[in-house]
């Protein structure tokens, strides 16, 4: 397997050695040992602190996408109205997913280099009357971070459930699940938490649990068993103890560093990354710098370059970054500075290599 000295892919993130070590331990059966359930409850409580919520947290075996499907399928039935607030690949994609599940979907759309405008969302929401509103905090493929509180308030006003994908921001940026009225908050282990892609995490509010009960969905990715399953020590399948132990340490490390220190480390490294890019004459992708996420920076592939050539030149220097998807494929490249990659010296090394590569020309 090829390894890189400077890894700046925006997920999966490089796993630090202290977390990697956990995967060497020979754990017992998560079905039989009470210790596993204690570990789960600790993870739930640490995640609650990081995400500012008192809600129960469903931690399922799987990765980020499982959380996205799980949330939709557990609280909706075909024909239900879903409003997708979209300003990027995941936002529009969630609308497509809901449509594929048979929901009646309306999209309130914004540009990929923009963030949602709450008043526009409110107008559509009032006339459409959705049962659930989807939104994405950090649009990883385009590097934007959307304000959510006002959209959460709109959801309360119209009594819709608020479903938020914060897979690539949670833990690195302030996310306030309870204050922002988030009923279903989605996270994966392979982004800011810097673990392998093993866990799908969903914060579930009381309102959302009521919907889960009403819908009664019981597939592999169903949320229902996670409401009482921990207290009853009865889970729907053998859980991934290694990943749960990794999650325990990863969340503990975040809290030990201190949430505000972690958030400002991300903000600082991101600002540094953007200023180096601008110095090199590389254009940032989001329209305005205040829309840029502290966890990932998206920039335009310089005109003299094609994305495959730039990718190849960086890899030859043992550096790897991300391309993009959808309408941005080939036009935008991305630097992931979240979790273990939100380190000044790593991003500085990366920026030096990029400067050298661009300076030499294609
Ligand atoms: C990474 C990511 C996901 C989950 O995708 P995976 O296939 O699990 O990596 C979902 N939403 C966003 C915004 C993401 O960045």
Tab-separated table of C-alpha atoms and ligand atoms in Angstrom:
chain	number	residue	atom	x	y	z
A	1	UNK	CA	0.000	0.000	0.000
A	2	UNK	CA	1.210	3.486	-0.897
A	3	UNK	CA	1.717	5.729	2.135
A	4	UNK	CA	2.187	9.483	2.101
A	5	UNK	CA	4.243	11.749	4.297
A	6	UNK	CA	1.730	14.569	4.003
A	7	UNK	CA	-1.838	13.237	4.089
A	8	UNK	CA	-4.458	15.942	3.694
A	9	UNK	CA	-7.400	13.965	2.337
A	10	UNK	CA	-10.659	15.242	3.881
A	11	UNK	CA	-11.651	11.809	5.201
A	12	UNK	CA	-10.901	9.176	6.034
A	13	UNK	CA	-8.372	10.964	8.235
A	14	UNK	CA	-5.012	9.506	9.239
A	15	UNK	CA	-5.390	7.594	12.505
A	16	UNK	CA	-2.909	8.649	15.214
A	17	UNK	CA	-0.771	5.899	16.789
A	18	UNK	CA	-2.484	6.005	20.208
A	19	UNK	CA	-5.825	5.228	18.528
A	20	UNK	CA	-4.283	2.634	16.188
A	21	UNK	CA	-2.903	0.739	19.203
A	22	UNK	CA	-6.429	0.002	20.461
A	23	UNK	CA	-7.150	-2.098	17.400
A	24	UNK	CA	-4.426	-4.579	18.501
A	25	UNK	CA	-6.274	-5.532	21.707
A	26	UNK	CA	-8.114	-8.863	21.865
A	27	UNK	CA	-11.505	-7.791	23.240
A	28	UNK	CA	-14.171	-10.153	24.558
A	29	UNK	CA	-17.731	-10.512	23.324
A	30	UNK	CA	-19.704	-7.288	23.153
A	31	UNK	CA	-22.850	-9.415	23.494
A	32	UNK	CA	-21.855	-10.924	26.822
A	33	UNK	CA	-19.655	-8.504	28.762
A	34	UNK	CA	-21.278	-5.816	30.913
A	35	UNK	CA	-18.055	-3.816	30.488
A	36	UNK	CA	-18.933	-3.164	26.849
A	37	UNK	CA	-22.161	-1.415	27.838
A	38	UNK	CA	-20.340	0.755	30.376
A	39	UNK	CA	-17.918	1.715	27.610
A	40	UNK	CA	-20.822	2.574	25.304
A	41	UNK	CA	-22.394	4.806	27.961
A	42	UNK	CA	-19.107	6.657	28.466
A	43	UNK	CA	-18.853	7.267	24.711
A	44	UNK	CA	-22.423	8.512	24.708
A	45	UNK	CA	-21.707	10.920	27.531
A	46	UNK	CA	-18.475	12.258	25.946
A	47	UNK	CA	-20.229	12.700	22.596
A	48	UNK	CA	-23.029	14.513	24.416
A	49	UNK	CA	-20.487	16.979	25.789
A	50	UNK	CA	-18.798	17.477	22.421
A	51	UNK	CA	-22.094	17.981	20.587
A	52	UNK	CA	-23.844	19.914	23.384
A	53	UNK	CA	-26.760	17.537	23.791
A	54	UNK	CA	-28.555	15.571	26.484
A	55	UNK	CA	-30.112	13.341	23.818
A	56	UNK	CA	-29.493	9.628	23.627
A	57	UNK	CA	-26.801	8.837	21.064
A	58	UNK	CA	-27.191	5.782	18.844
A	59	UNK	CA	-23.736	4.435	17.996
A	60	UNK	CA	-24.071	1.851	15.255
A	61	UNK	CA	-21.576	-0.381	13.529
A	62	UNK	CA	-20.998	1.024	10.030
A	63	UNK	CA	-19.709	4.371	8.746
A	64	UNK	CA	-21.079	7.816	7.968
A	65	UNK	CA	-23.483	6.870	5.178
A	66	UNK	CA	-25.207	4.344	7.438
A	67	UNK	CA	-26.143	7.187	9.798
A	68	UNK	CA	-27.658	9.128	6.875
A	69	UNK	CA	-29.840	6.190	5.729
A	70	UNK	CA	-30.668	5.143	9.273
A	71	UNK	CA	-32.031	8.571	10.174
A	72	UNK	CA	-34.234	8.870	7.089
A	73	UNK	CA	-35.615	5.338	7.186
A	74	UNK	CA	-36.350	5.355	10.916
A	75	UNK	CA	-38.560	8.460	11.101
A	76	UNK	CA	-40.260	8.590	7.683
A	77	UNK	CA	-42.617	6.481	5.618
A	78	UNK	CA	-43.093	6.681	1.828
A	79	UNK	CA	-45.164	9.703	0.857
A	80	UNK	CA	-43.946	11.854	3.781
A	81	UNK	CA	-42.845	15.359	2.872
A	82	UNK	CA	-39.130	16.088	3.111
A	83	UNK	CA	-37.566	19.497	2.545
A	84	UNK	CA	-33.883	19.239	1.553
A	85	UNK	CA	-31.888	22.400	2.256
A	86	UNK	CA	-29.034	22.052	-0.209
A	87	UNK	CA	-25.850	23.917	-1.077
A	88	UNK	CA	-23.625	21.009	-2.070
A	89	UNK	CA	-23.169	17.353	-2.988
A	90	UNK	CA	-24.504	15.965	0.304
A	91	UNK	CA	-27.392	18.436	0.630
A	92	UNK	CA	-28.743	17.689	-2.862
A	93	UNK	CA	-27.821	14.027	-2.354
A	94	UNK	CA	-30.001	13.776	0.755
A	95	UNK	CA	-32.931	14.991	-1.342
A	96	UNK	CA	-32.189	12.194	-3.850
A	97	UNK	CA	-31.931	9.606	-1.077
A	98	UNK	CA	-35.317	10.614	0.375
A	99	UNK	CA	-36.843	10.516	-3.128
A	100	UNK	CA	-35.459	7.003	-3.650
A	101	UNK	CA	-37.166	5.983	-0.398
A	102	UNK	CA	-40.484	7.193	-1.817
A	103	UNK	CA	-40.808	10.498	0.049
A	104	UNK	CA	-42.275	13.632	-1.503
A	105	UNK	CA	-39.207	15.854	-1.739
A	106	UNK	CA	-38.890	19.583	-2.228
A	107	UNK	CA	-35.416	21.115	-2.520
A	108	UNK	CA	-34.522	24.635	-1.444
A	109	UNK	CA	-31.280	24.993	-3.326
A	110	UNK	CA	-28.296	27.333	-3.144
A	111	UNK	CA	-25.004	27.525	-5.027
A	112	UNK	CA	-22.186	25.149	-4.099
A	113	UNK	CA	-20.009	28.157	-3.156
A	114	UNK	CA	-22.778	29.642	-1.013
A	115	UNK	CA	-24.565	28.775	2.254
A	116	UNK	CA	-28.344	28.456	2.835
A	117	UNK	CA	-30.256	31.658	3.458
A	118	UNK	CA	-32.740	31.055	6.344
A	119	UNK	CA	-35.501	33.422	5.137
A	120	UNK	CA	-35.659	31.619	1.811
A	121	UNK	CA	-35.773	28.291	3.643
A	122	UNK	CA	-38.612	29.602	5.841
A	123	UNK	CA	-40.746	30.703	2.885
A	124	UNK	CA	-40.514	27.303	1.207
A	125	UNK	CA	-40.969	25.463	4.514
A	126	UNK	CA	-44.164	27.390	5.366
A	127	UNK	CA	-45.859	26.609	2.049
A	128	UNK	CA	-44.572	23.027	1.679
A	129	UNK	CA	-45.151	21.879	5.287
A	130	UNK	CA	-42.534	19.108	5.517
A	131	UNK	CA	-42.440	16.395	8.172
A	132	UNK	CA	-38.638	16.556	8.113
A	133	UNK	CA	-36.034	19.097	6.978
A	134	UNK	CA	-32.535	17.943	6.019
A	135	UNK	CA	-29.432	20.154	6.140
A	136	UNK	CA	-25.667	19.711	5.982
A	137	UNK	CA	-23.366	21.570	8.373
A	138	UNK	CA	-20.063	21.150	6.522
A	139	UNK	CA	-20.324	20.389	2.803
A	140	UNK	CA	-17.047	18.480	2.582
A	141	UNK	CA	-16.860	18.431	-1.259
A	142	UNK	CA	-17.040	22.245	-1.441
A	143	UNK	CA	-15.571	23.289	1.924
A	144	UNK	CA	-18.483	25.376	3.220
A	145	UNK	CA	-19.960	25.577	6.722
A	146	UNK	CA	-23.662	26.454	6.995
A	147	UNK	CA	-25.256	28.358	9.884
A	148	UNK	CA	-27.932	26.090	11.370
A	149	UNK	CA	-29.592	27.745	14.352
A	150	UNK	CA	-32.139	29.756	12.374
A	151	UNK	CA	-33.055	26.747	10.260
A	152	UNK	CA	-33.549	24.810	13.514
A	153	UNK	CA	-35.892	27.525	14.778
A	154	UNK	CA	-37.883	27.360	11.538
A	155	UNK	CA	-38.237	23.588	12.017
A	156	UNK	CA	-39.674	24.160	15.502
A	157	UNK	CA	-42.028	26.813	14.161
A	158	UNK	CA	-43.494	24.412	11.567
A	159	UNK	CA	-43.139	21.347	13.831
A	160	UNK	CA	-40.869	19.506	11.428
A	161	UNK	CA	-38.038	17.234	12.506
A	162	UNK	CA	-34.589	18.741	11.902
A	163	UNK	CA	-32.071	16.281	10.424
A	164	UNK	CA	-28.470	17.505	10.207
A	165	UNK	CA	-25.397	15.905	8.643
A	166	UNK	CA	-22.434	17.172	10.680
A	167	UNK	CA	-20.259	14.209	9.675
A	168	UNK	CA	-17.245	16.344	8.747
A	169	UNK	CA	-17.609	19.138	11.312
A	170	UNK	CA	-18.713	17.515	14.598
A	171	UNK	CA	-15.831	17.562	17.078
A	172	UNK	CA	-13.796	20.184	15.192
A	173	UNK	CA	-16.316	23.011	15.040
A	174	UNK	CA	-18.963	24.111	17.502
A	175	UNK	CA	-22.122	22.044	17.060
A	176	UNK	CA	-24.948	22.692	19.553
A	177	UNK	CA	-27.483	19.942	18.990
A	178	UNK	CA	-29.968	21.009	21.689
A	179	UNK	CA	-29.707	24.790	21.205
A	180	UNK	CA	-30.072	24.421	17.422
A	181	UNK	CA	-33.097	22.077	17.787
A	182	UNK	CA	-31.410	19.213	15.929
A	183	UNK	CA	-33.607	16.113	16.217
A	184	UNK	CA	-31.317	13.780	14.292
A	185	UNK	CA	-27.612	14.705	14.279
A	186	UNK	CA	-25.313	12.556	12.159
A	187	UNK	CA	-21.631	11.817	12.634
A	188	UNK	CA	-19.103	9.238	11.395
A	189	UNK	CA	-15.920	7.986	13.041
A	190	UNK	CA	-13.566	8.608	10.085
A	191	UNK	CA	-13.589	12.406	9.996
A	192	UNK	CA	-12.728	14.704	12.928
A	193	UNK	CA	-12.632	11.787	15.392
A	194	UNK	CA	-9.690	10.356	13.399
A	195	UNK	CA	-10.761	6.716	13.626
A	196	UNK	CA	-11.223	4.119	10.883
A	197	UNK	CA	-14.638	4.152	9.095
A	198	UNK	CA	-16.316	1.858	11.625
A	199	UNK	CA	-19.084	3.763	13.407
A	200	UNK	CA	-22.263	5.641	12.479
A	201	UNK	CA	-23.397	8.019	15.205
A	202	UNK	CA	-26.872	9.600	15.486
A	203	UNK	CA	-28.089	11.920	18.247
A	204	UNK	CA	-31.830	11.343	18.655
A	205	UNK	CA	-34.191	13.823	20.352
A	206	UNK	CA	-37.372	12.811	22.198
A	207	UNK	CA	-39.413	14.126	19.255
A	208	UNK	CA	-37.399	11.931	16.915
A	209	UNK	CA	-37.803	8.877	19.208
A	210	UNK	CA	-41.582	9.374	19.060
A	211	UNK	CA	-41.369	9.329	15.267
A	212	UNK	CA	-39.163	6.207	15.405
A	213	UNK	CA	-41.847	4.465	17.490
A	214	UNK	CA	-44.657	5.583	15.214
A	215	UNK	CA	-42.890	4.429	12.029
A	216	UNK	CA	-41.717	1.096	13.452
A	217	UNK	CA	-38.878	0.508	10.963
A	218	UNK	CA	-36.877	-2.612	11.876
A	219	UNK	CA	-34.119	-3.063	9.266
A	220	UNK	CA	-30.414	-3.579	9.985
A	221	UNK	CA	-29.890	0.194	10.145
A	222	UNK	CA	-32.963	0.900	12.302
A	223	UNK	CA	-32.620	3.367	15.163
A	224	UNK	CA	-35.330	1.697	17.273
A	225	UNK	CA	-33.121	-0.868	19.102
A	226	UNK	CA	-30.757	1.882	20.308
A	227	UNK	CA	-33.329	3.603	22.499
A	228	UNK	CA	-33.493	1.015	25.266
A	229	UNK	CA	-30.946	-1.526	24.045
A	230	UNK	CA	-28.084	-0.158	26.100
A	231	UNK	CA	-30.030	-0.099	29.376
A	232	UNK	CA	-31.343	-3.607	28.680
A	233	UNK	CA	-27.894	-4.801	27.519
A	234	UNK	CA	-29.489	-6.186	24.380
A	235	UNK	CA	-28.203	-5.056	20.992
A	236	UNK	CA	-29.402	-6.109	17.526
A	237	UNK	CA	-25.982	-7.516	16.533
A	238	UNK	CA	-22.441	-8.091	17.771
A	239	UNK	CA	-20.967	-4.622	18.126
A	240	UNK	CA	-17.466	-3.490	17.174
A	241	UNK	CA	-15.674	-3.297	20.539
A	242	UNK	CA	-12.419	-2.136	18.975
A	243	UNK	CA	-14.127	0.823	17.349
A	244	UNK	CA	-16.071	1.628	20.534
A	245	UNK	CA	-12.827	1.612	22.549
A	246	UNK	CA	-11.286	3.833	19.872
A	247	UNK	CA	-14.252	6.195	20.106
A	248	UNK	CA	-13.888	6.333	23.881
A	249	UNK	CA	-10.240	7.396	23.620
A	250	UNK	CA	-10.807	9.753	20.675
A	251	UNK	CA	-13.605	11.622	22.453
A	252	UNK	CA	-11.649	11.660	25.721
A	253	UNK	CA	-8.655	13.193	23.911
A	254	UNK	CA	-10.865	15.955	22.499
A	255	UNK	CA	-12.296	16.759	25.928
A	256	UNK	CA	-8.864	16.653	27.578
A	257	UNK	CA	-7.476	19.127	25.066
A	258	UNK	CA	-10.606	21.188	25.759
A	259	UNK	CA	-13.396	21.910	23.310
A	260	UNK	CA	-12.563	25.571	22.802
A	261	UNK	CA	-8.869	24.723	22.289
A	262	UNK	CA	-9.798	22.082	19.709
A	263	UNK	CA	-12.141	24.470	17.871
A	264	UNK	CA	-9.572	27.259	17.787
A	265	UNK	CA	-6.856	24.843	16.594
A	266	UNK	CA	-9.093	23.953	13.641
A	267	UNK	CA	-9.922	27.606	12.931
A	268	UNK	CA	-6.255	28.634	13.123
A	269	UNK	CA	-4.960	25.881	10.851
A	270	UNK	CA	-7.750	26.550	8.324
A	271	UNK	CA	-6.995	30.292	8.278
A	272	UNK	CA	-3.318	29.513	7.750
A	273	UNK	CA	-4.162	27.140	4.882
A	274	UNK	CA	-6.345	29.752	3.179
A	275	UNK	CA	-3.772	32.523	3.552
A	276	UNK	CA	-1.008	30.357	2.048
A	277	UNK	CA	-3.249	29.418	-0.895
A	278	UNK	CA	-4.114	33.064	-1.559
A	279	UNK	CA	-0.425	34.007	-1.385
A	280	UNK	CA	0.255	31.417	-4.092
A	281	UNK	CA	-2.510	32.888	-6.236
A	282	UNK	CA	-4.765	29.870	-5.770
A	283	UNK	CA	-8.425	30.898	-5.647
A	284	UNK	CA	-10.536	29.588	-2.770
A	285	UNK	CA	-13.718	27.862	-3.891
A	286	UNK	CA	-16.409	29.254	-1.522
A	287	UNK	CA	-17.734	32.639	-2.538
A	288	UNK	CA	-16.813	34.304	0.729
A	289	UNK	CA	-14.149	33.422	3.250
A	290	UNK	CA	-16.687	33.506	6.104
A	291	UNK	CA	-18.426	30.538	4.423
A	292	UNK	CA	-15.246	28.402	4.637
A	293	UNK	CA	-15.260	25.442	6.995
A	294	UNK	CA	-12.493	25.154	9.614
A	295	UNK	CA	-12.224	21.422	8.837
A	296	UNK	CA	-11.663	21.412	5.054
A	297	UNK	CA	-10.482	23.943	2.488
A	298	UNK	CA	-11.690	23.765	-1.108
A	299	UNK	CA	-9.777	25.643	-3.797
A	300	UNK	CA	-9.930	25.919	-7.578
A	301	UNK	CA	-7.494	23.809	-9.574
A	302	UNK	CA	-5.155	26.459	-11.090
A	303	UNK	CA	-5.852	27.136	-14.765
A	304	UNK	CA	-2.487	25.851	-15.957
A	305	UNK	CA	-3.220	22.458	-14.403
A	306	UNK	CA	-5.586	19.562	-14.839
A	307	UNK	CA	-6.650	17.831	-11.615
A	308	UNK	CA	-5.037	14.454	-12.580
A	309	UNK	CA	-1.703	16.211	-13.302
A	310	UNK	CA	-1.768	18.162	-10.034
A	311	UNK	CA	-2.725	15.031	-8.106
A	312	UNK	CA	0.146	13.112	-9.734
A	313	UNK	CA	2.717	15.865	-9.097
A	314	UNK	CA	1.744	16.042	-5.411
A	315	UNK	CA	1.820	12.269	-4.992
A	316	UNK	CA	5.316	12.214	-6.490
A	317	UNK	CA	6.279	14.525	-3.593
A	318	UNK	CA	4.566	12.136	-1.165
A	319	UNK	CA	1.625	14.393	-0.530
A	320	UNK	CA	-2.021	13.485	-1.073
A	321	UNK	CA	-5.085	15.746	-1.098
A	322	UNK	CA	-8.697	15.247	-2.217
A	323	UNK	CA	-10.360	15.982	-5.550
A	324	UNK	CA	-14.060	16.765	-5.555
A	325	UNK	CA	-17.393	15.317	-6.716
A	326	UNK	CA	-20.462	16.141	-8.764
A	327	UNK	CA	-20.286	19.427	-10.661
A	328	UNK	CA	-16.974	20.274	-8.922
A	329	UNK	CA	-15.146	17.126	-10.085
A	330	UNK	CA	-11.868	18.077	-11.791
A	331	UNK	CA	-12.346	21.767	-10.956
A	332	UNK	CA	-11.834	21.810	-7.213
A	333	UNK	CA	-9.245	20.182	-4.961
A	334	UNK	CA	-9.497	19.933	-1.202
A	335	UNK	CA	-7.258	19.950	1.816
A	336	UNK	CA	-8.635	18.142	4.849
A	337	UNK	CA	-7.365	19.659	8.087
A	338	UNK	CA	-9.639	18.024	10.621
A	339	UNK	CA	-8.878	15.983	13.735
A	340	UNK	CA	-5.404	14.475	13.578
A	341	UNK	CA	-4.718	16.480	10.391
A	342	UNK	CA	-5.530	19.853	11.976
A	343	UNK	CA	-1.861	20.373	12.791
A	344	UNK	CA	0.043	23.483	11.842
A	345	UNK	CA	3.287	21.652	10.959
A	346	UNK	CA	1.475	19.175	8.701
A	347	UNK	CA	-0.438	21.861	6.789
A	348	UNK	CA	2.717	23.986	6.571
A	349	UNK	CA	4.607	21.080	5.018
A	350	UNK	CA	1.738	20.545	2.590
A	351	UNK	CA	1.613	24.203	1.599
A	352	UNK	CA	5.380	24.239	0.994
A	353	UNK	CA	5.116	21.238	-1.309
A	354	UNK	CA	2.157	22.733	-3.168
A	355	UNK	CA	4.020	26.022	-3.620
A	356	UNK	CA	7.037	24.199	-5.017
A	357	UNK	CA	4.887	22.114	-7.399
A	358	UNK	CA	2.919	25.111	-8.677
A	359	UNK	CA	6.099	27.208	-8.949
A	360	UNK	CA	7.760	24.679	-11.205
A	361	UNK	CA	4.764	24.647	-13.483
A	362	UNK	CA	3.060	21.806	-15.227
B	1	LIG	C1	-17.783	11.778	4.786
B	1	LIG	C2	-19.145	12.317	4.793
B	1	LIG	C3	-20.262	11.475	4.900
B	1	LIG	C4	-20.166	9.998	5.018
B	1	LIG	O1	-19.577	9.417	3.949
B	1	LIG	P1	-18.655	8.123	4.077
B	1	LIG	O2	-18.909	7.403	2.821
B	1	LIG	O3	-19.078	7.405	5.290
B	1	LIG	O4	-17.252	8.624	4.186
B	1	LIG	C5	-21.519	12.073	4.947
B	1	LIG	N1	-21.673	13.404	4.873
B	1	LIG	C6	-20.622	14.234	4.775
B	1	LIG	C7	-20.864	15.713	4.708
B	1	LIG	C8	-19.332	13.721	4.725
B	1	LIG	O5	-18.279	14.538	4.628
